[in-house]
Amino acid sequence: MANTSENTEKNTSARANSARAQQQPKEQSPGPMQVLRGACAQLAELTGMEAESVSSFERTEDGWSLHVEVLELARVPDTMSLLASYEVELDANGELSGYRRIRRYERGRSDRS
């Protein structure tokens, strides 16, 4: 009879564990806004410069790709300040996997067409 009691307890315990596992939310990959905020924070930590804006943001096969505009050198007047565009690559979890500066320009200058 002890064996039957032990089996019943094991079955009850297994059902309880299964029910808990079903109730726990599954890990989800971060949403776009979480990825965006995390990317800007990680880039600022690495470069020491804060992001001013994001000009491109898209999901890729490996994660995410962004173009982030950063103030590199403040000048007076502000139109003479130096900005830079950084290409930032993130993995599927939103962790920065690489970045590079792709362009540097004065704030007051527009792109040539």
XYZ file of C-alpha atoms in Angstrom:
113
model
C 0.000 0.000 0.000
C 2.950 2.316 0.588
C 3.824 1.952 -3.097
C 0.351 3.134 -4.128
C 0.620 6.180 -1.859
C 4.022 7.069 -3.303
C 2.744 6.704 -6.874
C -0.275 8.901 -6.115
C 1.975 11.582 -4.595
C 4.313 11.455 -7.616
C 1.397 11.748 -10.053
C -0.088 14.663 -8.102
C 3.296 16.387 -7.999
C 3.836 15.861 -11.741
C 0.396 17.321 -12.535
C 1.086 20.342 -10.313
C 4.446 20.955 -12.003
C 2.823 20.650 -15.430
C 0.079 23.119 -14.476
C 2.668 25.620 -13.170
C 4.681 25.320 -16.374
C 1.581 26.069 -18.449
C 0.710 29.118 -16.317
C 4.176 30.688 -16.547
C 4.483 33.079 -19.465
C 6.867 31.936 -22.139
C 9.927 34.109 -22.706
C 9.184 36.504 -25.503
C 11.703 38.345 -27.583
C 11.730 42.076 -26.844
C 9.368 44.321 -28.757
C 10.524 47.043 -31.146
C 10.391 49.865 -28.578
C 12.393 47.843 -26.037
C 14.967 47.057 -28.720
C 15.150 50.709 -29.780
C 15.638 52.030 -26.242
C 18.167 49.322 -25.441
C 20.147 49.998 -28.625
C 20.415 53.722 -27.891
C 21.455 53.046 -24.292
C 24.085 50.487 -25.319
C 25.494 52.768 -28.030
C 25.680 55.690 -25.578
C 27.503 53.503 -23.061
C 30.075 52.440 -25.655
C 30.634 55.800 -27.367
C 29.991 58.198 -24.495
C 27.578 60.140 -26.744
C 23.794 60.272 -26.537
C 21.584 59.394 -29.495
C 19.586 62.321 -30.877
C 17.351 60.342 -33.205
C 16.904 57.086 -35.072
C 16.640 57.475 -38.834
C 16.254 53.796 -39.735
C 15.018 50.774 -37.793
C 14.280 47.342 -39.241
C 14.200 43.660 -38.372
C 16.793 41.496 -40.139
C 17.348 37.745 -40.400
C 19.808 37.915 -37.497
C 18.049 40.492 -35.324
C 17.756 44.246 -35.868
C 19.523 47.005 -37.793
C 19.371 50.720 -36.931
C 20.835 54.002 -38.113
C 21.265 56.293 -35.119
C 22.098 60.018 -35.268
C 24.518 61.120 -32.541
C 25.756 64.590 -31.521
C 29.551 64.282 -31.616
C 30.583 67.912 -31.123
C 28.354 70.764 -29.973
C 29.170 74.166 -31.484
C 27.755 77.677 -31.449
C 25.698 78.331 -33.444
C 23.987 74.952 -33.178
C 23.800 74.645 -36.966
C 27.580 74.136 -36.946
C 27.437 71.202 -34.480
C 28.865 67.923 -35.761
C 26.531 64.948 -35.969
C 27.268 61.388 -37.021
C 25.193 58.498 -38.324
C 25.959 55.127 -36.797
C 24.872 51.789 -38.177
C 23.998 49.562 -35.216
C 23.480 45.801 -35.446
C 21.590 43.908 -32.730
C 20.917 40.221 -32.202
C 17.377 38.837 -31.886
C 17.381 39.594 -28.135
C 18.257 43.245 -28.682
C 21.890 42.940 -27.580
C 24.333 45.098 -29.518
C 26.562 42.954 -31.707
C 28.326 45.735 -33.607
C 28.302 49.364 -34.686
C 30.188 51.671 -37.017
C 30.108 55.337 -37.949
C 28.954 55.660 -41.541
C 28.725 59.433 -41.904
C 29.754 62.654 -40.163
C 28.159 66.011 -40.995
C 27.281 69.503 -39.771
C 23.756 69.892 -38.450
C 22.969 72.814 -40.787
C 23.915 70.978 -43.995
C 21.370 68.990 -45.945
C 22.090 65.858 -47.962
C 22.961 66.378 -51.607
C 20.599 64.677 -54.014
